[in-house]
mmCIF file of C-alpha atoms and ligand atoms in Angstrom:
data_model
loop_
_atom_site.group_PDB
_atom_site.id
_atom_site.type_symbol
_atom_site.label_atom_id
_atom_site.label_comp_id
_atom_site.label_asym_id
_atom_site.label_seq_id
_atom_site.Cartn_x
_atom_site.Cartn_y
_atom_site.Cartn_z
ATOM 1 C CA MET A 1 106.704 -3.321 168.291
ATOM 2 C CA THR A 2 103.594 -2.299 165.885
ATOM 3 C CA PRO A 3 101.044 -0.770 166.721
ATOM 4 C CA MET A 4 98.454 -3.023 169.097
ATOM 5 C CA ALA A 5 94.804 -3.479 168.250
ATOM 6 C CA VAL A 6 93.238 -2.599 171.795
ATOM 7 C CA ARG A 7 92.720 -6.256 173.612
ATOM 8 C CA THR A 8 89.955 -6.628 176.634
ATOM 9 C CA ARG A 9 91.519 -8.435 179.274
ATOM 10 C CA GLU A 10 90.877 -11.942 180.136
ATOM 11 C CA GLY A 11 89.051 -12.478 183.428
ATOM 12 C CA SER A 12 88.845 -8.647 184.008
ATOM 13 C CA THR A 13 86.337 -7.505 186.022
ATOM 14 C CA PRO A 14 84.347 -4.708 184.157
ATOM 15 C CA ASP A 15 81.931 -2.912 185.452
ATOM 16 C CA ASN A 16 79.169 -3.934 183.170
ATOM 17 C CA ALA A 17 76.508 -2.246 185.684
ATOM 18 C CA ASN A 18 77.914 1.100 183.979
ATOM 19 C CA GLU A 19 78.420 -0.017 180.545
ATOM 20 C CA VAL A 20 77.653 3.039 178.165
ATOM 21 C CA ALA A 21 74.452 1.774 176.089
ATOM 22 C CA ARG A 22 75.202 1.499 172.798
ATOM 23 C CA SER A 23 73.043 3.045 169.491
ATOM 24 C CA SER A 24 73.111 3.488 166.174
ATOM 25 C CA GLY A 25 73.550 7.038 165.959
ATOM 26 C CA PRO A 26 77.115 8.505 166.421
ATOM 27 C CA ARG A 27 79.111 7.572 169.053
ATOM 28 C CA HIS A 28 79.515 11.068 170.448
ATOM 29 C CA ASP A 29 75.830 10.627 171.200
ATOM 30 C CA ALA A 30 75.641 7.419 173.152
ATOM 31 C CA LEU A 31 78.588 9.036 175.335
ATOM 32 C CA GLY A 32 76.061 11.821 176.308
ATOM 33 C CA LEU A 33 78.098 14.070 174.490
ATOM 34 C CA SER A 34 77.285 16.783 171.862
ATOM 35 C CA LEU A 35 79.132 17.543 168.600
ATOM 36 C CA ASP A 36 80.377 21.083 170.661
ATOM 37 C CA ASP A 37 81.893 19.083 173.179
ATOM 38 C CA VAL A 38 83.775 17.289 170.841
ATOM 39 C CA LYS A 39 84.955 19.867 169.072
ATOM 40 C CA ARG A 40 85.720 21.384 172.330
ATOM 41 C CA MET A 41 88.205 17.904 172.938
ATOM 42 C CA TYR A 42 89.047 18.260 169.034
ATOM 43 C CA ARG A 43 90.249 21.913 170.140
ATOM 44 C CA LEU A 44 92.180 20.726 173.021
ATOM 45 C CA MET A 45 94.500 18.343 171.367
ATOM 46 C CA LEU A 46 95.357 20.037 168.680
ATOM 47 C CA MET A 47 96.232 22.917 171.067
ATOM 48 C CA THR A 48 98.000 20.008 172.992
ATOM 49 C CA ARG A 49 100.069 18.991 170.042
ATOM 50 C CA LEU A 50 101.185 22.424 168.737
ATOM 51 C CA VAL A 51 102.429 23.663 172.449
ATOM 52 C CA SER A 52 104.451 20.184 172.623
ATOM 53 C CA GLU A 53 105.814 20.535 168.985
ATOM 54 C CA ARG A 54 106.696 24.339 169.775
ATOM 55 C CA ILE A 55 108.749 23.572 173.125
ATOM 56 C CA LEU A 56 110.694 21.121 171.202
ATOM 57 C CA GLN A 57 111.420 23.866 168.569
ATOM 58 C CA LEU A 58 112.486 26.593 171.248
ATOM 59 C CA ASN A 59 114.193 23.986 172.885
ATOM 60 C CA ARG A 60 116.460 22.949 169.903
ATOM 61 C CA MET A 61 116.516 26.891 169.079
ATOM 62 C CA GLY A 62 118.170 27.044 172.386
ATOM 63 C CA ARG A 63 115.161 29.574 173.862
ATOM 64 C CA THR A 64 113.880 26.713 176.478
ATOM 65 C CA PRO A 65 116.141 24.425 178.813
ATOM 66 C CA PHE A 66 114.086 21.468 178.834
ATOM 67 C CA GLY A 67 110.892 19.684 177.259
ATOM 68 C CA ALA A 68 108.564 16.471 177.541
ATOM 69 C CA GLY A 69 106.692 16.009 175.030
ATOM 70 C CA THR A 70 103.083 15.125 174.997
ATOM 71 C CA ASP A 71 102.909 14.267 170.966
ATOM 72 C CA GLY A 72 100.473 10.949 170.858
ATOM 73 C CA HIS A 73 99.347 11.143 174.341
ATOM 74 C CA GLU A 74 96.349 13.658 172.909
ATOM 75 C CA ALA A 75 93.358 11.591 172.807
ATOM 76 C CA ALA A 76 94.176 9.606 176.204
ATOM 77 C CA GLN A 77 94.752 12.916 178.465
ATOM 78 C CA ILE A 78 92.004 14.944 176.888
ATOM 79 C CA GLY A 79 89.314 11.855 176.761
ATOM 80 C CA ALA A 80 90.466 11.129 180.310
ATOM 81 C CA ALA A 81 90.461 14.682 181.827
ATOM 82 C CA TRP A 82 87.178 15.192 180.415
ATOM 83 C CA CYS A 83 85.416 13.303 183.145
ATOM 84 C CA ILE A 84 86.968 15.283 185.947
ATOM 85 C CA ARG A 85 84.434 17.832 187.265
ATOM 86 C CA PRO A 86 86.755 20.734 187.803
ATOM 87 C CA GLY A 87 86.598 22.443 191.431
ATOM 88 C CA LYS A 88 84.823 18.949 192.729
ATOM 89 C CA ASP A 89 87.741 16.509 191.828
ATOM 90 C CA TRP A 90 91.081 16.278 192.616
ATOM 91 C CA THR A 91 93.790 15.632 189.680
ATOM 92 C CA VAL A 92 96.899 14.579 190.782
ATOM 93 C CA PRO A 93 98.669 15.003 187.031
ATOM 94 C CA TYR A 94 101.943 13.594 185.653
ATOM 95 C CA TYR A 95 104.471 15.584 184.123
ATOM 96 C CA ARG A 96 103.512 14.386 180.455
ATOM 97 C CA ASP A 97 99.690 15.798 181.222
ATOM 98 C CA MET A 98 99.751 19.227 179.615
ATOM 99 C CA GLY A 99 96.524 18.221 178.287
ATOM 100 C CA VAL A 100 95.103 17.194 181.143
ATOM 101 C CA SER A 101 96.334 20.448 182.553
ATOM 102 C CA PHE A 102 94.260 22.108 179.669
ATOM 103 C CA VAL A 103 91.093 20.271 180.330
ATOM 104 C CA LEU A 104 91.297 22.037 183.921
ATOM 105 C CA GLY A 105 91.627 25.183 182.692
ATOM 106 C CA PHE A 106 95.385 25.962 182.199
ATOM 107 C CA THR A 107 96.420 27.890 179.387
ATOM 108 C CA ALA A 108 99.314 28.195 176.490
ATOM 109 C CA LEU A 109 100.700 31.000 178.571
ATOM 110 C CA ASP A 110 100.615 29.126 182.002
ATOM 111 C CA GLU A 111 102.510 26.509 180.204
ATOM 112 C CA PHE A 112 104.979 28.831 178.608
ATOM 113 C CA ARG A 113 105.707 30.607 181.792
ATOM 114 C CA ALA A 114 106.653 26.763 183.459
ATOM 115 C CA VAL A 115 108.694 25.901 180.443
ATOM 116 C CA LEU A 116 110.852 29.291 180.439
ATOM 117 C CA GLY A 117 111.045 28.868 184.108
ATOM 118 C CA LYS A 118 109.628 32.877 184.710
ATOM 119 C CA ALA A 119 108.700 34.539 187.675
ATOM 120 C CA THR A 120 105.314 34.129 187.142
ATOM 121 C CA ASP A 121 104.865 30.754 186.572
ATOM 122 C CA THR A 122 101.856 29.597 188.452
ATOM 123 C CA ASN A 123 102.767 26.440 189.347
ATOM 124 C CA SER A 124 106.457 27.092 191.295
ATOM 125 C CA ALA A 125 107.136 30.547 190.278
ATOM 126 C CA GLY A 126 109.786 29.297 188.178
ATOM 127 C CA ARG A 127 111.504 26.959 190.865
ATOM 128 C CA ALA A 128 109.784 23.331 189.394
ATOM 129 C CA MET A 129 110.775 21.769 186.394
ATOM 130 C CA LEU A 130 108.086 22.099 183.916
ATOM 131 C CA ASN A 131 104.946 20.519 184.062
ATOM 132 C CA MET A 132 104.854 19.973 187.924
ATOM 133 C CA PHE A 133 101.059 21.594 187.582
ATOM 134 C CA SER A 134 99.805 22.881 190.654
ATOM 135 C CA SER A 135 96.667 25.047 191.792
ATOM 136 C CA PRO A 136 95.071 24.561 194.877
ATOM 137 C CA GLU A 137 91.594 26.490 192.911
ATOM 138 C CA ARG A 138 91.881 24.166 190.378
ATOM 139 C CA ARG A 139 92.229 21.209 192.970
ATOM 140 C CA VAL A 140 95.211 20.156 191.233
ATOM 141 C CA LEU A 141 97.783 18.526 193.515
ATOM 142 C CA SER A 142 101.596 19.921 193.162
ATOM 143 C CA ARG A 143 103.194 16.542 193.037
ATOM 144 C CA SER A 144 107.044 15.078 192.773
ATOM 145 C CA VAL A 145 109.084 14.169 189.851
ATOM 146 C CA LEU A 146 109.981 10.711 191.119
ATOM 147 C CA VAL A 147 107.506 8.649 189.129
ATOM 148 C CA GLY A 148 105.033 6.602 191.707
ATOM 149 C CA THR A 149 105.096 8.981 194.633
ATOM 150 C CA GLU A 150 101.613 10.413 193.431
ATOM 151 C CA PHE A 151 99.989 7.288 194.575
ATOM 152 C CA PRO A 152 100.336 7.401 197.875
ATOM 153 C CA HIS A 153 99.192 11.545 197.841
ATOM 154 C CA ALA A 154 96.305 10.700 195.916
ATOM 155 C CA VAL A 155 94.885 7.953 197.737
ATOM 156 C CA GLY A 156 95.632 10.190 201.349
ATOM 157 C CA LEU A 157 93.392 13.082 199.373
ATOM 158 C CA ALA A 158 90.592 10.587 198.688
ATOM 159 C CA LEU A 159 91.016 9.446 202.587
ATOM 160 C CA ALA A 160 90.397 13.450 203.274
ATOM 161 C CA LEU A 161 87.891 13.893 201.209
ATOM 162 C CA ARG A 162 86.143 11.386 202.826
ATOM 163 C CA ASN A 163 86.570 12.218 206.280
ATOM 164 C CA ARG A 164 85.720 15.729 205.697
ATOM 165 C CA LYS A 165 82.077 14.029 203.728
ATOM 166 C CA GLU A 166 83.031 15.630 199.938
ATOM 167 C CA ASP A 167 80.789 13.246 199.046
ATOM 168 C CA LYS A 168 80.866 11.799 195.182
ATOM 169 C CA CYS A 169 84.563 13.644 194.831
ATOM 170 C CA VAL A 170 86.450 11.786 193.078
ATOM 171 C CA VAL A 171 90.443 12.052 192.684
ATOM 172 C CA PHE A 172 92.448 10.983 189.566
ATOM 173 C CA ALA A 173 95.851 10.032 189.899
ATOM 174 C CA PHE A 174 97.808 9.702 186.469
ATOM 175 C CA GLY A 175 100.796 8.189 185.539
ATOM 176 C CA GLY A 176 102.543 6.033 183.052
ATOM 177 C CA GLU A 177 103.220 2.621 182.932
ATOM 178 C CA ALA A 178 106.228 2.267 184.673
ATOM 179 C CA SER A 179 104.818 4.228 187.591
ATOM 180 C CA THR A 180 102.546 1.150 188.617
ATOM 181 C CA SER A 181 106.260 -0.554 189.030
ATOM 182 C CA PRO A 182 107.256 1.014 192.542
ATOM 183 C CA GLY A 183 105.821 -0.092 195.265
ATOM 184 C CA ASP A 184 104.281 3.055 195.878
ATOM 185 C CA PHE A 185 101.610 2.056 193.506
ATOM 186 C CA HIS A 186 100.826 -1.371 194.802
ATOM 187 C CA GLU A 187 100.560 -0.233 198.701
ATOM 188 C CA ALA A 188 98.029 2.878 197.337
ATOM 189 C CA ALA A 189 96.214 0.069 195.135
ATOM 190 C CA ASN A 190 96.018 -1.592 198.438
ATOM 191 C CA PHE A 191 94.850 0.593 201.034
ATOM 192 C CA ALA A 192 92.583 2.421 198.629
ATOM 193 C CA SER A 193 90.702 -0.885 197.673
ATOM 194 C CA ILE A 194 90.265 -2.309 201.305
ATOM 195 C CA HIS A 195 89.011 1.543 202.435
ATOM 196 C CA LYS A 196 87.263 1.749 199.195
ATOM 197 C CA LEU A 197 88.708 4.936 198.585
ATOM 198 C CA PRO A 198 87.413 7.161 195.780
ATOM 199 C CA VAL A 199 90.475 6.927 193.512
ATOM 200 C CA VAL A 200 90.832 6.765 189.659
ATOM 201 C CA PHE A 201 94.377 5.561 188.662
ATOM 202 C CA VAL A 202 94.633 6.808 185.071
ATOM 203 C CA ILE A 203 97.607 5.087 183.406
ATOM 204 C CA GLU A 204 99.093 5.993 179.991
ATOM 205 C CA ASN A 205 100.420 3.141 178.831
ATOM 206 C CA ASN A 206 102.862 4.534 175.900
ATOM 207 C CA LEU A 207 105.210 1.081 175.949
ATOM 208 C CA LEU A 208 108.070 2.763 176.992
ATOM 209 C CA ALA A 209 109.871 3.989 179.935
ATOM 210 C CA ILE A 210 112.639 5.857 178.546
ATOM 211 C CA SER A 211 114.107 3.425 176.698
ATOM 212 C CA THR A 212 112.654 0.263 178.474
ATOM 213 C CA ARG A 213 109.853 -1.305 176.572
ATOM 214 C CA PHE A 214 106.933 -2.927 178.239
ATOM 215 C CA GLU A 215 107.635 -6.408 177.801
ATOM 216 C CA LYS A 216 110.185 -5.526 179.861
ATOM 217 C CA GLN A 217 108.534 -3.508 182.721
ATOM 218 C CA MET A 218 106.220 -5.850 183.524
ATOM 219 C CA ALA A 219 105.496 -9.691 182.721
ATOM 220 C CA VAL A 220 101.538 -8.933 182.668
ATOM 221 C CA ALA A 221 99.990 -8.138 179.095
ATOM 222 C CA ASN A 222 98.446 -5.189 180.467
ATOM 223 C CA VAL A 223 98.777 -2.692 183.222
ATOM 224 C CA ALA A 224 94.998 -3.222 183.586
ATOM 225 C CA ASP A 225 95.380 -7.186 184.544
ATOM 226 C CA ARG A 226 97.339 -5.507 188.079
ATOM 227 C CA ALA A 227 93.937 -4.165 189.180
ATOM 228 C CA ALA A 228 92.580 -7.670 189.557
ATOM 229 C CA ALA A 229 95.109 -7.802 192.770
ATOM 230 C CA TYR A 230 93.766 -5.232 194.566
ATOM 231 C CA ALA A 231 89.999 -6.329 193.607
ATOM 232 C CA MET A 232 88.905 -3.462 191.675
ATOM 233 C CA PRO A 233 88.353 -2.825 188.306
ATOM 234 C CA GLY A 234 90.503 -2.692 185.422
ATOM 235 C CA HIS A 235 89.459 -0.805 182.361
ATOM 236 C CA ILE A 236 91.355 -1.043 178.396
ATOM 237 C CA ALA A 237 90.873 1.933 176.633
ATOM 238 C CA ASP A 238 92.107 2.633 173.197
ATOM 239 C CA GLY A 239 94.699 5.896 174.129
ATOM 240 C CA MET A 240 94.809 7.296 170.666
ATOM 241 C CA ASP A 241 91.281 7.861 170.601
ATOM 242 C CA VAL A 242 89.528 10.375 172.342
ATOM 243 C CA LEU A 243 85.999 9.044 172.798
ATOM 244 C CA ASP A 244 87.155 5.590 173.707
ATOM 245 C CA SER A 245 89.712 6.963 176.721
ATOM 246 C CA TYR A 246 86.411 9.050 177.952
ATOM 247 C CA GLU A 247 84.332 6.175 177.697
ATOM 248 C CA LYS A 248 86.874 3.866 179.561
ATOM 249 C CA THR A 249 87.644 6.800 182.181
ATOM 250 C CA ARG A 250 84.465 7.117 182.502
ATOM 251 C CA LEU A 251 82.958 3.861 183.762
ATOM 252 C CA ALA A 252 86.257 4.170 186.405
ATOM 253 C CA ALA A 253 84.954 7.445 187.436
ATOM 254 C CA ASP A 254 81.443 6.194 187.645
ATOM 255 C CA HIS A 255 82.634 3.188 190.192
ATOM 256 C CA ALA A 256 84.649 5.673 192.291
ATOM 257 C CA ARG A 257 82.072 8.339 192.152
ATOM 258 C CA ALA A 258 79.322 5.496 193.719
ATOM 259 C CA GLY A 259 81.119 4.715 196.591
ATOM 260 C CA LYS A 260 82.429 1.373 195.143
ATOM 261 C CA GLY A 261 86.347 1.652 195.549
ATOM 262 C CA PRO A 262 89.070 2.747 193.293
ATOM 263 C CA ALA A 263 89.259 1.612 189.775
ATOM 264 C CA LEU A 264 91.927 1.776 186.992
ATOM 265 C CA VAL A 265 91.998 2.650 183.468
ATOM 266 C CA GLU A 266 94.737 1.805 181.066
ATOM 267 C CA LEU A 267 94.862 4.120 177.892
ATOM 268 C CA LYS A 268 97.323 2.480 175.334
ATOM 269 C CA CYS A 269 98.785 5.303 173.623
ATOM 270 C CA TYR A 270 102.659 5.872 172.180
ATOM 271 C CA ARG A 271 104.862 8.817 172.475
ATOM 272 C CA TYR A 272 106.209 10.349 169.334
ATOM 273 C CA GLN A 273 108.923 12.782 170.939
ATOM 274 C CA PRO A 274 111.973 11.381 172.527
ATOM 275 C CA HIS A 275 111.255 10.338 176.371
ATOM 276 C CA THR A 276 112.620 14.411 177.022
ATOM 277 C CA SER A 277 114.711 16.936 174.760
ATOM 278 C CA ASP A 278 117.327 15.245 175.998
ATOM 279 C CA ASP A 279 117.082 11.645 175.089
ATOM 280 C CA ASP A 280 118.202 10.171 171.949
ATOM 281 C CA ASP A 281 115.051 7.898 170.989
ATOM 282 C CA SER A 282 116.689 6.499 167.703
ATOM 283 C CA ARG A 283 118.879 4.034 170.520
ATOM 284 C CA TYR A 284 115.880 2.126 171.169
ATOM 285 C CA ARG A 285 113.695 2.396 168.179
ATOM 286 C CA THR A 286 112.943 3.034 164.627
ATOM 287 C CA LYS A 287 111.271 5.359 162.736
ATOM 288 C CA GLN A 288 109.583 3.154 161.313
ATOM 289 C CA GLU A 289 107.965 2.038 164.608
ATOM 290 C CA VAL A 290 107.007 5.688 165.281
ATOM 291 C CA GLU A 291 105.727 6.074 161.719
ATOM 292 C CA GLU A 292 103.534 2.895 162.309
ATOM 293 C CA TRP A 293 101.715 4.487 165.137
ATOM 294 C CA LYS A 294 101.740 8.104 163.617
ATOM 295 C CA ALA A 295 99.078 6.209 161.319
ATOM 296 C CA ARG A 296 96.599 6.220 164.203
ATOM 297 C CA ASP A 297 96.844 9.663 164.926
ATOM 298 C CA PRO A 298 94.608 10.835 167.653
ATOM 299 C CA VAL A 299 94.945 14.596 166.458
ATOM 300 C CA LYS A 300 93.971 13.308 163.023
ATOM 301 C CA ARG A 301 91.643 10.959 163.845
ATOM 302 C CA GLY A 302 89.528 13.300 166.097
ATOM 303 C CA ARG A 303 89.501 15.453 162.745
ATOM 304 C CA GLU A 304 88.008 12.819 161.024
ATOM 305 C CA TYR A 305 85.403 11.997 163.437
ATOM 306 C CA LEU A 306 84.418 15.724 163.279
ATOM 307 C CA LEU A 307 84.461 16.014 159.414
ATOM 308 C CA GLY A 308 82.153 12.712 159.156
ATOM 309 C CA ALA A 309 79.773 14.163 162.270
ATOM 310 C CA GLY A 310 78.883 16.763 160.560
ATOM 311 C CA ALA A 311 81.812 19.608 161.282
ATOM 312 C CA SER A 312 83.081 21.517 158.437
ATOM 313 C CA GLU A 313 86.648 22.367 157.053
ATOM 314 C CA PRO A 314 86.551 26.066 157.459
ATOM 315 C CA ASP A 315 85.531 25.397 161.123
ATOM 316 C CA LEU A 316 88.660 23.299 161.836
ATOM 317 C CA GLU A 317 90.745 25.735 159.922
ATOM 318 C CA ALA A 318 89.608 28.458 162.250
ATOM 319 C CA ILE A 319 90.203 26.277 165.698
ATOM 320 C CA ARG A 320 93.842 25.867 164.001
ATOM 321 C CA VAL A 321 94.673 29.494 163.207
ATOM 322 C CA GLU A 322 93.144 30.654 166.106
ATOM 323 C CA LEU A 323 95.311 28.565 168.297
ATOM 324 C CA ALA A 324 98.367 29.145 166.435
ATOM 325 C CA ASN A 325 97.786 33.120 167.348
ATOM 326 C CA GLU A 326 97.188 32.387 170.606
ATOM 327 C CA ILE A 327 100.308 30.129 171.123
ATOM 328 C CA GLU A 328 102.438 33.147 169.277
ATOM 329 C CA LYS A 329 101.524 35.550 171.583
ATOM 330 C CA ALA A 330 101.588 33.148 174.602
ATOM 331 C CA ILE A 331 105.365 32.801 173.704
ATOM 332 C CA ALA A 332 105.797 36.065 173.330
ATOM 333 C CA GLN A 333 104.064 37.471 176.410
ATOM 334 C CA ALA A 334 106.245 34.775 178.591
ATOM 335 C CA GLU A 335 109.647 35.417 177.004
ATOM 336 C CA SER A 336 108.702 39.376 177.808
ATOM 337 C CA GLU A 337 108.290 38.497 181.460
ATOM 338 C CA PRO A 338 110.731 38.078 184.310
ATOM 339 C CA ASP A 339 113.208 35.721 185.640
ATOM 340 C CA PRO A 340 112.697 34.667 189.270
ATOM 341 C CA ARG A 341 115.134 36.556 191.537
ATOM 342 C CA PRO A 342 118.481 34.776 192.861
ATOM 343 C CA GLU A 343 117.288 35.914 196.398
ATOM 344 C CA ASP A 344 114.050 34.226 195.958
ATOM 345 C CA ALA A 345 114.960 30.806 195.326
ATOM 346 C CA LEU A 346 114.643 29.220 199.047
ATOM 347 C CA THR A 347 111.049 30.989 199.746
ATOM 348 C CA HIS A 348 108.496 28.162 200.427
ATOM 349 C CA VAL A 349 111.241 25.798 200.409
ATOM 350 C CA TYR A 350 111.820 25.909 204.498
ATOM 351 C CA ALA A 351 109.097 27.193 206.535
ATOM 352 C CA GLU A 352 109.403 30.731 207.264
ATOM 353 C CA GLY A 353 109.730 31.382 210.848
ATOM 354 C CA THR A 354 111.710 28.498 211.597
ATOM 355 C CA PRO A 355 113.520 28.836 214.953
ATOM 356 C CA ARG A 356 117.049 28.363 214.857
ATOM 357 C CA PRO A 357 119.485 27.407 217.487
ATOM 358 C CA ASP A 358 120.094 30.715 219.138
ATOM 359 C CA GLY A 359 116.651 31.201 219.432
ATOM 360 C CA THR A 360 116.099 33.904 216.439
ATOM 361 C CA ARG A 361 113.595 32.924 213.590
ATOM 362 C CA ALA A 362 114.893 32.627 209.953
HETATM 363 C C1 TPP B 401 111.599 6.820 191.176
HETATM 364 C C2 TPP B 401 111.938 6.982 190.232
HETATM 365 N N1 TPP B 401 112.783 6.429 189.109
HETATM 366 C C3 TPP B 401 113.422 6.647 188.163
HETATM 367 C C4 TPP B 401 113.115 7.806 187.496
HETATM 368 C C5 TPP B 401 113.614 8.547 185.983
HETATM 369 N N2 TPP B 401 112.457 8.582 185.102
HETATM 370 C C6 TPP B 401 112.147 9.848 184.605
HETATM 371 S S1 TPP B 401 110.658 9.197 183.502
HETATM 372 C C7 TPP B 401 111.031 7.784 183.722
HETATM 373 C C8 TPP B 401 110.357 7.127 183.067
HETATM 374 C C9 TPP B 401 108.871 6.659 183.174
HETATM 375 O O1 TPP B 401 108.382 5.649 182.826
HETATM 376 P P1 TPP B 401 106.553 6.085 182.634
HETATM 377 O O2 TPP B 401 106.135 5.676 184.026
HETATM 378 O O3 TPP B 401 106.262 4.627 181.840
HETATM 379 O O4 TPP B 401 105.884 7.112 182.002
HETATM 380 P P2 TPP B 401 106.574 8.069 180.602
HETATM 381 O O5 TPP B 401 107.883 8.871 180.602
HETATM 382 O O6 TPP B 401 106.447 7.222 179.371
HETATM 383 O O7 TPP B 401 105.269 8.592 179.811
HETATM 384 C C10 TPP B 401 111.942 7.051 184.749
HETATM 385 C C11 TPP B 401 112.553 5.984 185.151
HETATM 386 C C12 TPP B 401 112.292 8.490 188.424
HETATM 387 N N3 TPP B 401 111.964 10.553 187.725
HETATM 388 N N4 TPP B 401 111.835 8.490 189.401
#
């Protein structure tokens, strides 16, 4: 399977009214982004790449139990998450969404605390699997690792926003392409569309669900084709390009924000690492396939774009050095922090004060 050019879906119902105007200037200008915005996007893409690579290294050294690499998803995640308004919109990220979490303000230290299962982990105090991001202040919904279960929750959240009259707030529900196969996705999309709820389904299509290839996952050519069944727009983005990912997600977000109901954006990307640190990807793909996708590497493309738009090599090198230092400091800090206490294992699992049959309370 070679990297596919991004196709526009035939028969799609693009939200033409919201198409971003083209100009002859730099692409980011036409999207209303400054060069500084693009630099910040690049910084977060590089941070995501470096942290992801470091997690796998630490795992192979026996210092972390588990990892789920983000490499290859950076442009999709940073570009899409750039449309989220912090503190207003809600986000339901999935387990591969470290880049989304960084846009929302999570730090490398937050990530390493979670990966190392430390008591200081802000998501679950070391109880949940890594990347079960959770933050009421940042409006990030804690979710289950069961794929697809996030969508009915996201739609319920959107209904609650409407009932509370939190107008113009949108719920961004993320998932991989395989998460659109369980019934949860279809029930959620149907309900959201009937009730015109402000949900953006952000689907990172990396063509593989562990070892199951896209063609064995669904009969349609694009995940975005599924949107038509629910009368919602389905946009397709080159998920290896941060600006395209931003542009297409913004079309979907503008639609939802305008009260027109849900929309879906499919970000076509590829994961470089095995599915998780426990997976042997040599059993279902060739190194050549991975290399072909790496030729379109999103971080490298972001760097080339910035150099072409006026950023300097020393500027970009300074970003890399600063990130590398921040990451090593975060690892050392997280490793020095306490593990959860065994006696806290059930905290927040059962409601405190639950009545026992004998009338006492737990
Ligand atoms: C309901 C359910 N079935 C199976 C699994 C096991 N599982 C974990 S990840 C995964 C693949 C998901 O693929 P996709 O949604 O495309 O996301 P990706 O991991 O490729 O980013 C599966 C089948 C699960 N977590 N939940």
